[in-house]
Coordinates of C-alpha atoms in Angstrom, one line a residue:
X1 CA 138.9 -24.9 4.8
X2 CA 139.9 -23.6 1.4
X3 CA 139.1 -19.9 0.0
X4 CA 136.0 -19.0 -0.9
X5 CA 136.2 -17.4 -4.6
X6 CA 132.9 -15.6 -4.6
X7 CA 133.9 -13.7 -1.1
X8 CA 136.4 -10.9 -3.8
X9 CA 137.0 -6.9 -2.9
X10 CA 135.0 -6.5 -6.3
X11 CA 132.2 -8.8 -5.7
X12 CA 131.6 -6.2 -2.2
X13 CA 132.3 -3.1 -4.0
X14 CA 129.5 -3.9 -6.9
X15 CA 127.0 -5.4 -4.2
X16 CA 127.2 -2.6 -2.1
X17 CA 127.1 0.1 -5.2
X18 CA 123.8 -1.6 -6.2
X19 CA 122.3 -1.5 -2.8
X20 CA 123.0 2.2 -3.0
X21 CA 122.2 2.8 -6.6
X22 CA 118.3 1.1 -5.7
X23 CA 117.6 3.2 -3.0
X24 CA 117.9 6.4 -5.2
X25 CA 114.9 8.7 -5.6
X26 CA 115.4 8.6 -9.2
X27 CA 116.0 4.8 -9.8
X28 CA 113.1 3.8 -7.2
X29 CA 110.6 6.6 -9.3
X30 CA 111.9 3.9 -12.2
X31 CA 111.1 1.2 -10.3
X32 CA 107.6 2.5 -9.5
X33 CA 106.5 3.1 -13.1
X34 CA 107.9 -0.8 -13.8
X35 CA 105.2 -1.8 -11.3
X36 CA 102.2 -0.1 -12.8
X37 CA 103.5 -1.9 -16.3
X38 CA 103.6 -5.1 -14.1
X39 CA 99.8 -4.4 -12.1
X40 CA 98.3 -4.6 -16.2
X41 CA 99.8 -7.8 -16.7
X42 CA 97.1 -10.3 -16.9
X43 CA 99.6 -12.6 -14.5
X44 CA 99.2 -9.8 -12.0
X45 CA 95.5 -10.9 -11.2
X46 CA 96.2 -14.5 -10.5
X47 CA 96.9 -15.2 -6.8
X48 CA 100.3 -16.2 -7.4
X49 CA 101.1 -13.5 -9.7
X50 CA 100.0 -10.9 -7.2
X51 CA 101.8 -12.0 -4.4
X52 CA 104.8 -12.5 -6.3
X53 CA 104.9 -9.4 -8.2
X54 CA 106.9 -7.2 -5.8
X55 CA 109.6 -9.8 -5.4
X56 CA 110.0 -10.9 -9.0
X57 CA 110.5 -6.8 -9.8
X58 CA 112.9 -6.3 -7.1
X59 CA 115.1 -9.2 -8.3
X60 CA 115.0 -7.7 -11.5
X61 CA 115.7 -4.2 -10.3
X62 CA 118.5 -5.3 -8.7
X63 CA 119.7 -7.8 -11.1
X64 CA 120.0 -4.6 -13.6
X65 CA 121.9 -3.0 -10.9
X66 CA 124.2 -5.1 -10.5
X67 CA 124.6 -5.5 -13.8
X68 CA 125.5 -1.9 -14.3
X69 CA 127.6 -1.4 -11.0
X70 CA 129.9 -4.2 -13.2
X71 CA 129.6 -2.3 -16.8
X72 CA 132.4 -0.6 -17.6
X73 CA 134.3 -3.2 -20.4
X74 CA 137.8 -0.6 -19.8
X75 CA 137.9 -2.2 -16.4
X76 CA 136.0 -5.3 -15.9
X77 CA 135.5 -7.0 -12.7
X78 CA 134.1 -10.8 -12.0
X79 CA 131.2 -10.2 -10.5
X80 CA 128.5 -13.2 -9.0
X81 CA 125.3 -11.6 -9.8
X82 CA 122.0 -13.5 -10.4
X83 CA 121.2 -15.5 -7.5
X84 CA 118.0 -15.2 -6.3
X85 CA 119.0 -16.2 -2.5
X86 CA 118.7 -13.6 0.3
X87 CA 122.5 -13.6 2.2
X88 CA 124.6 -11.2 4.9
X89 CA 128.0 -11.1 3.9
X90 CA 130.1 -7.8 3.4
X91 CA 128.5 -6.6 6.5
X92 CA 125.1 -6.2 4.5
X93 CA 122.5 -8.0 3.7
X94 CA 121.9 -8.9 0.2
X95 CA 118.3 -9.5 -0.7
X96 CA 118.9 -11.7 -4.0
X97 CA 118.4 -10.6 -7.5
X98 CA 117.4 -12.9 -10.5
X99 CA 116.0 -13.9 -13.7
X100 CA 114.6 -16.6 -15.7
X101 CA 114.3 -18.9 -13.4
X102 CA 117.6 -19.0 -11.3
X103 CA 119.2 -22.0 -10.7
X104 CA 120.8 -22.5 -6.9
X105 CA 123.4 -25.1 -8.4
X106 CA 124.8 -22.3 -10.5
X107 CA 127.4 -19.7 -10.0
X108 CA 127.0 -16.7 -12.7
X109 CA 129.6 -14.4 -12.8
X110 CA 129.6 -11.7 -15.2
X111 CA 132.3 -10.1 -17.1
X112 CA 131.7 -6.9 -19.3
X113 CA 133.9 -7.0 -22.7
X114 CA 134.6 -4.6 -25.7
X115 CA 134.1 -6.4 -28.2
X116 CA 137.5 -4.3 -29.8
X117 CA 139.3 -5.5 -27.1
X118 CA 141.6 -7.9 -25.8
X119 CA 141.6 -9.6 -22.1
X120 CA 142.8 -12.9 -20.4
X121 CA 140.4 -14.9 -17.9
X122 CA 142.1 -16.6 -15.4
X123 CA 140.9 -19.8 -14.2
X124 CA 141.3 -22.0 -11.2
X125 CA 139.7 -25.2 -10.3
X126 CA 139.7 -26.8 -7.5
X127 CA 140.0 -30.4 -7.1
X128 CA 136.4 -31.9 -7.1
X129 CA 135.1 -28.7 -9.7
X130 CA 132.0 -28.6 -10.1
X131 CA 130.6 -28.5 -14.0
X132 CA 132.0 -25.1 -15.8
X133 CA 131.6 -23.0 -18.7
X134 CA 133.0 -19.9 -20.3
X135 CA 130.4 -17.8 -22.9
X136 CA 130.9 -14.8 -25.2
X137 CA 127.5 -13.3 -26.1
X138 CA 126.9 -10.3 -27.4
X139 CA 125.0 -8.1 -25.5
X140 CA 121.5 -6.8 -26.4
X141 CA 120.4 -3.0 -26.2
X142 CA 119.5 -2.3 -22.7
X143 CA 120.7 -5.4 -21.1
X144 CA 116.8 -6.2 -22.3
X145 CA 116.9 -9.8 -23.7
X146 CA 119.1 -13.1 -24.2
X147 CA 122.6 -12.6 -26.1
X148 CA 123.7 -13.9 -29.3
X149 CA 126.1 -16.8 -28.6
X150 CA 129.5 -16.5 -30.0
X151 CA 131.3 -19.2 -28.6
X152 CA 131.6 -21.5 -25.5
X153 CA 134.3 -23.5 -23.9
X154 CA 133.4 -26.4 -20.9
X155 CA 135.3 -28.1 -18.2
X156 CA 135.9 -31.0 -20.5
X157 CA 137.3 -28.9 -23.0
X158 CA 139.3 -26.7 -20.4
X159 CA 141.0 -29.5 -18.2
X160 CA 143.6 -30.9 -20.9
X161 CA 144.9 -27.2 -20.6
X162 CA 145.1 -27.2 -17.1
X163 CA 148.3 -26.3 -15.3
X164 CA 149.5 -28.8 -12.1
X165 CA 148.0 -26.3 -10.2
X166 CA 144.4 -26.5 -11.5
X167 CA 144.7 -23.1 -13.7
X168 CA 143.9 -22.1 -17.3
X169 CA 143.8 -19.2 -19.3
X170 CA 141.1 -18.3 -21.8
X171 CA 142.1 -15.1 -24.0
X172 CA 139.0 -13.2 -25.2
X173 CA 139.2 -11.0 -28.5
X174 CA 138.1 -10.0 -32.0
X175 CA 141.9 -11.8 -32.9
X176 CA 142.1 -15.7 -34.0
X177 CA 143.4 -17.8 -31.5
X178 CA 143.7 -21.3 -30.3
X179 CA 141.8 -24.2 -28.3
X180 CA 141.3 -22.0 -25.3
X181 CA 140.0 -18.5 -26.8
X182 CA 136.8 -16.8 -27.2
X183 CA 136.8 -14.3 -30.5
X184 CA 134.4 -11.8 -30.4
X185 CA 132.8 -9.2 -32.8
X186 CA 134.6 -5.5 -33.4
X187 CA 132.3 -3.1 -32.2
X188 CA 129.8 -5.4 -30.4
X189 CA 129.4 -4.9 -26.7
X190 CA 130.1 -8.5 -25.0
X191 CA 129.6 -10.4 -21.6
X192 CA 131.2 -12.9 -21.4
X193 CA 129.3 -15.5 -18.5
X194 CA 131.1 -18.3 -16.1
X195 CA 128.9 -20.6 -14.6
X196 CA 129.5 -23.3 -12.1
X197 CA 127.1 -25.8 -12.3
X198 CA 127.1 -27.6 -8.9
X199 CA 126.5 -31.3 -9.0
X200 CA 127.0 -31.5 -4.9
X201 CA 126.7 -27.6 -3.3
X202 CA 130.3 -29.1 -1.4
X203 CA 132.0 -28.5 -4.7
X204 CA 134.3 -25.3 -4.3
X205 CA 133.6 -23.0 -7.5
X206 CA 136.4 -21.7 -9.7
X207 CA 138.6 -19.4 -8.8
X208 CA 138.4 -16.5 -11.9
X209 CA 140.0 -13.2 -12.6
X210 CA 140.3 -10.9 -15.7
X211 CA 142.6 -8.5 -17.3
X212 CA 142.4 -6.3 -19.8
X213 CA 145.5 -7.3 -22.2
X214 CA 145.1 -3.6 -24.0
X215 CA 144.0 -0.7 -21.9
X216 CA 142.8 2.4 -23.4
X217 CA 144.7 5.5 -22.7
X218 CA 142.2 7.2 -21.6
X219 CA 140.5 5.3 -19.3
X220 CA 138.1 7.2 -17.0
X221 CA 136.0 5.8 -14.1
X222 CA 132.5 5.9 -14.3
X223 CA 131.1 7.6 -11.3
X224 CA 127.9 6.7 -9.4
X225 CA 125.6 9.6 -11.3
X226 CA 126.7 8.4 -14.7
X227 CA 125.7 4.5 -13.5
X228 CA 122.3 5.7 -11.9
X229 CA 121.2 7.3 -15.4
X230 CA 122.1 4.6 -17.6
X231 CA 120.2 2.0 -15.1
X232 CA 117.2 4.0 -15.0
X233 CA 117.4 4.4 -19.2
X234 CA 117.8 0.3 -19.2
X235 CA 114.9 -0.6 -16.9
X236 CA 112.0 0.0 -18.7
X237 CA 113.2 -2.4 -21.3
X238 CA 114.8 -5.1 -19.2
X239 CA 111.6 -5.2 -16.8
X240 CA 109.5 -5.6 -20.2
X241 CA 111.7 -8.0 -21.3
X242 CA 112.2 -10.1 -18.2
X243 CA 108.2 -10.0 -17.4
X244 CA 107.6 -11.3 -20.9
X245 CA 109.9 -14.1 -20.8
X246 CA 107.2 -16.1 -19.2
X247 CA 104.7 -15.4 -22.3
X248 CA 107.0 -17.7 -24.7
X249 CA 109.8 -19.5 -22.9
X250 CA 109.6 -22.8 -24.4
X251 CA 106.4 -21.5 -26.3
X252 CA 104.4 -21.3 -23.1
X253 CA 103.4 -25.1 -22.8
X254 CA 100.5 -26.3 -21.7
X255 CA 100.7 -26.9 -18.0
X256 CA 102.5 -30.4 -16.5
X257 CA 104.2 -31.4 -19.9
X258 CA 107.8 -30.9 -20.5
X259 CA 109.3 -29.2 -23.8
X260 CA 113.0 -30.8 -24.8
X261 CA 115.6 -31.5 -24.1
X262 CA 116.8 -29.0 -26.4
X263 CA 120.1 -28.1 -26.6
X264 CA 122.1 -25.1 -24.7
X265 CA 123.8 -22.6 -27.5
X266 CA 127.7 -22.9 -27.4
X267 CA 126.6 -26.9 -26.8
X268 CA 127.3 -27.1 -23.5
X269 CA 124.1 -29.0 -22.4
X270 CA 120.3 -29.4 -22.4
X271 CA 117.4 -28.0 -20.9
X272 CA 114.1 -29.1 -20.9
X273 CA 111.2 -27.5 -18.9
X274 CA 107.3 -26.9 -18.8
X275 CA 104.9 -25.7 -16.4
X276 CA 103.0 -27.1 -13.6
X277 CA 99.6 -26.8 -12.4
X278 CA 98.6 -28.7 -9.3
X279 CA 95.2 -29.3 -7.7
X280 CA 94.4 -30.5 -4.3
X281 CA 96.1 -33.8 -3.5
X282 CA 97.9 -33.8 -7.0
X283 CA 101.6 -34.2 -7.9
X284 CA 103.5 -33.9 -10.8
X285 CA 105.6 -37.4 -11.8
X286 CA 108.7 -36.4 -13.5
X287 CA 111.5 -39.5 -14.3
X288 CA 114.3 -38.9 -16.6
X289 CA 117.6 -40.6 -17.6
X290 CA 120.9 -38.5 -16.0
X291 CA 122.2 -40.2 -19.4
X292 CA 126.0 -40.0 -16.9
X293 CA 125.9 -36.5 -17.3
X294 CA 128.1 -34.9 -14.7
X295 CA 125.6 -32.8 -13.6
X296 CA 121.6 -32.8 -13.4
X297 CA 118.9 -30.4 -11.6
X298 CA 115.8 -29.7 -11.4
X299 CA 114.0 -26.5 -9.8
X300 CA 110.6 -24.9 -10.0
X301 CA 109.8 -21.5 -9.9
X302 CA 107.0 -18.9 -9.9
X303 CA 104.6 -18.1 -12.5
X304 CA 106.9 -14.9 -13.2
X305 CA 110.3 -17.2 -13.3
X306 CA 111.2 -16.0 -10.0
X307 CA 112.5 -19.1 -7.9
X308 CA 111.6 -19.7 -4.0
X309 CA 114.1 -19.4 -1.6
X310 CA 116.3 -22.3 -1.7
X311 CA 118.0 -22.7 1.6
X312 CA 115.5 -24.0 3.5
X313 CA 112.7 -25.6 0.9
X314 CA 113.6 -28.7 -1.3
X315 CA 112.4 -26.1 -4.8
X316 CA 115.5 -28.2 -6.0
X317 CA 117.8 -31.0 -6.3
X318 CA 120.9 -32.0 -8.0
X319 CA 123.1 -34.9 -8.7
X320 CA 124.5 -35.5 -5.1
X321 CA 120.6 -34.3 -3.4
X322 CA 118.8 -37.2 -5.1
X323 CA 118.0 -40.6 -4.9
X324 CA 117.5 -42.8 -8.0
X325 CA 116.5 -45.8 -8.5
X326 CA 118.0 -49.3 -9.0
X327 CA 118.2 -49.1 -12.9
X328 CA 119.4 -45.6 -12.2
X329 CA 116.5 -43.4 -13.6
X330 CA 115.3 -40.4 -11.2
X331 CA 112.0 -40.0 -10.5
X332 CA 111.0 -36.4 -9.0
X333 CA 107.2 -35.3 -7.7
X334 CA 106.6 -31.9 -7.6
X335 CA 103.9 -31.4 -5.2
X336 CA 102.8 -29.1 -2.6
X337 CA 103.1 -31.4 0.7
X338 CA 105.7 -34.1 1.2
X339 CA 104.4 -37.3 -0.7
X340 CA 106.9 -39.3 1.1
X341 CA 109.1 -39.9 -1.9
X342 CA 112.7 -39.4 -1.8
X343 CA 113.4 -36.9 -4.6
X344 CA 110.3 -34.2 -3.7
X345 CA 110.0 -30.9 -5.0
X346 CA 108.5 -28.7 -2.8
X347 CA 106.3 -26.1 -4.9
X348 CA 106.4 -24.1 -1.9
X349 CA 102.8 -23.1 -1.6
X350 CA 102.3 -22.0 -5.2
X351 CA 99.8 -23.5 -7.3
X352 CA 100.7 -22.7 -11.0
X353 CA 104.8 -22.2 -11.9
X354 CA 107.5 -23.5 -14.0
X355 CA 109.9 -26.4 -13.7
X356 CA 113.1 -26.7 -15.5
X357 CA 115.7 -29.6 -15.7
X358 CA 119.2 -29.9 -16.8
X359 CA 121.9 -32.2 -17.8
X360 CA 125.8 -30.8 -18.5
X361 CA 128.5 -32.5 -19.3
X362 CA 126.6 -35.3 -21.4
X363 CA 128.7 -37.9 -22.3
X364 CA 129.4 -38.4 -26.0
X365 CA 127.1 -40.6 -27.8
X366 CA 123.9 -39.7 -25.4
X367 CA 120.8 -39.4 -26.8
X368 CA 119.1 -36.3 -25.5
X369 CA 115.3 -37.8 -27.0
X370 CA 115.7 -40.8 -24.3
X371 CA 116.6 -37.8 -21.1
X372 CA 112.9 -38.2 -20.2
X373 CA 110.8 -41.1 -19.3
X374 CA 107.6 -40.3 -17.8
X375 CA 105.7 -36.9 -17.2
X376 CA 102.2 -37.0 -15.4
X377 CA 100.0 -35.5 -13.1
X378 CA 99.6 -38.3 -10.1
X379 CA 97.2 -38.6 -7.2
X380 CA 99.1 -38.2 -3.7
X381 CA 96.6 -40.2 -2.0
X382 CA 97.1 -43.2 -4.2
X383 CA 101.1 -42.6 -4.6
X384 CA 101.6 -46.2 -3.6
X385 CA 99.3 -47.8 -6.4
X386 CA 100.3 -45.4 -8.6
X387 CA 104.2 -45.7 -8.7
X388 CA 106.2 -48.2 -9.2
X389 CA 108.3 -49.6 -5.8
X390 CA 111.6 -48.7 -7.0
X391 CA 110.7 -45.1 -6.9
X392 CA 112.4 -45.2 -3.7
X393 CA 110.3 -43.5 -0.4
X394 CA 111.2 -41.8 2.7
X395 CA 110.6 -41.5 6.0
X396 CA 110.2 -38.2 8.3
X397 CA 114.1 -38.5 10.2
X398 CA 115.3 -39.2 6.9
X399 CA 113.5 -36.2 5.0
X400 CA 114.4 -34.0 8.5
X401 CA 118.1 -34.9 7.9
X402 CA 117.9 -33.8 4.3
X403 CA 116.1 -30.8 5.1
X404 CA 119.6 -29.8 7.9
X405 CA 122.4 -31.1 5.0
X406 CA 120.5 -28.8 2.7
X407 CA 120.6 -25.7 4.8
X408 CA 123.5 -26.0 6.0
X409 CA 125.9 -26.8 2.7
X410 CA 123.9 -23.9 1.3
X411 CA 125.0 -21.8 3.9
X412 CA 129.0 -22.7 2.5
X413 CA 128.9 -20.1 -0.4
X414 CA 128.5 -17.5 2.1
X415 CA 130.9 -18.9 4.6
X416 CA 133.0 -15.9 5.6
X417 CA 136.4 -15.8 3.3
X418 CA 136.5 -19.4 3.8
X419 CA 134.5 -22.4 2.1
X420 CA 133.9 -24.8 5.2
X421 CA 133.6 -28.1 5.3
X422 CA 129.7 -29.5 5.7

């Protein structure tokens, strides 16, 4: 057992002053004009997009709150917020709150910055970590879109730096500095974003902590009243912003064709992604080239970017939850019932969604045009004819056992204090 990194005093004091902060009068009459904005979106009509509605604006809601509960850049906190899985931890129960298509690999913890001011981020790996990255953005008006990139560091670029022990420091501030800073912009309200990008959902996320290197002398503590008004000024702009995503992400593709790779700001990877749209007894071929990246994943999600739970369905797999085949290309189906290939992505009931890939920690020299070999819709019936037999198959006690290691290493993140071994 080692310690679990996300299980922090901070991380239970912002959780549980967001699950206070959405059960206000004032912030649920908020929430309530969000959903008649929502019920006049054309997505709201489609039988997905109804029955998703309620959950994708709750994620928000709560994604917002948490986001304010940890917004005070005097006296940041690192705080794990988007992660769209339901947990009980802290003597609660947390019901998840996300956007844009959350990934279950990844770890986002959030760190509010004056962009005036200076701080240190601690960093600890452990000894297997899994793929990292520290990112200065500035922050839009109302939390209400995606930040302007000002720099990025990576575990490839961190480790050199690293102590005996595992540990790094990255100072953050508008001052020049060396290989293992972040400047930022005078005046310009910051986050700054790690992310642990899991290849195997064993790997033990960083350890990170922050201090503020120059505290102002007048420091005063926000209380609850002052965070409830600024959430319900944000959340008629971050709902319109987050429920619009979906109408260009990627340019809104046609459905079951994949946009990119195109490359993460700060360079820290590549994403490609599309939409699917499945008939009866259809699938959705997807084989790409992990190129040696040190991590890859794929997910789908809802037509509103909201992902399904991901304890218990296979909505996604990563480096360690895949199978490839002999020349080392992965071949995923996206499908609605088991097709009785190894790498299956369970669309969870929905007809129409997204589907996103990544790669991180691409080795030099890779060619990001060559990440993707094949996109097309299949027949299930005819899987057998239709693919080639190194696609590599699966039976039931095999898919069963996949089903249990996926549940219960998924389970580790909330693992009391402790990360356990699975």
């Amino acid at each position: 057992m080692t310690a679990n990194p996300l299980w922090t005093d901070d991380q239970a004091a912002a959780e549980k002053l967001a699950l206070r902060l959405i059960e206000r009068p004032d912030i649920r009459a908020a929430r309530e004009e969000a959903r008649l904005m929502l019920l006049a979106d054309p997505l709201a009509g489609a039988l997905d997009g109804r029955l998703g509605l309620d959950r994708a604006l709750d994620q928000w809601v709560l994604g917002l709150a948490m986001r304010e509960a940890n917004g005070d850049p005097a006296d940041p906190r690192v705080v794990w917020n988007i992660s769209n899985a339901p947990r009980r931890w802290f003597g609660h129960i947390y019901p998840g709150a996300a956007v844009a298509i959350d990934n279950p690999d990844n770890f986002n913890r959030e760190i509010p910055i004056d962009g005036d001011g200076r701080y240190a981020v601690d960093i600890r790996f452990s000894a297997d970590p899994p793929q990292f990255s520290i990112v200065a953005e500035v922050e839009p008006a109302h939390h209400a879109g995606l930040g302007r990139n000002l720099g990025a560091l990576t575990l490839q670029q961190l480790k050199p730096f690293c102590d005996a022990d595992g540990q790094v420091t990255v100072t953050v501030g508008p001052q020049e500095g060396g290989a293992t800073h972040l400047r930022t912009e005078p005046g310009a309200r910051i986050q700054v974003y790690t992310r642990d990008s899991q290849r195997d959902w064993r790997q033990v996320p960083a350890q990170v902590s922050v201090r503020r290197l120059d505290p102002p002398a007048d420091m005063r503590p926000r209380d609850e009243e002052e965070i409830a008004r600024t959430v319900v000024a944000d959340l008629p702009a971050w709902v319109a912003f987050w429920s619009g995503f979906k109408n260009d992400f990627l340019g809104h593709p046609e459905p079951n064709r994949l946009i990119g790779p195109n490359g993460r700001d700060g360079g820290w990877g590549y994403l490609a992604g599309g939409r699917f749209a499945l008939g009866e007894g259809q699938g959705l071929l997807v084989t790409i080239d992990p190129a040696g990246s040190y991590y890859t994943g794929i997910q789908i999600a809802d037509p509103w970017t909201i992902s399904p739970d991901p304890m218990l369905r296979l909505v996604s797999l990563n480096s360690a939850q895949v199978t490839p085949a002999t020349d080392g290309m992965i071949s995923y189906v996206v499908a609605g019932v088991d097709p009785g290939i190894a790498n299956w992505i369970d669309t969870a009931g929905l007809e129409e969604g997204w589907v996103l890939l990544r790669w991180q920690g691409v080795p030099d020299g890779a060619d990001p045009a060559r990440f993707i070999r094949d996109v097309r819709v299949i027949d299930l019936v005819a899987i057998d004819r239709d693919l080639d037999a190194r696609v590599p198959r699966v039976d039931i006690a095999a898919r069963g056992q996949q089903l249990r290691d996926r549940a219960r290493q998924h389970g580790l993140r909330t693992h009391g204090a402790s990360w356990g071994d699975a």
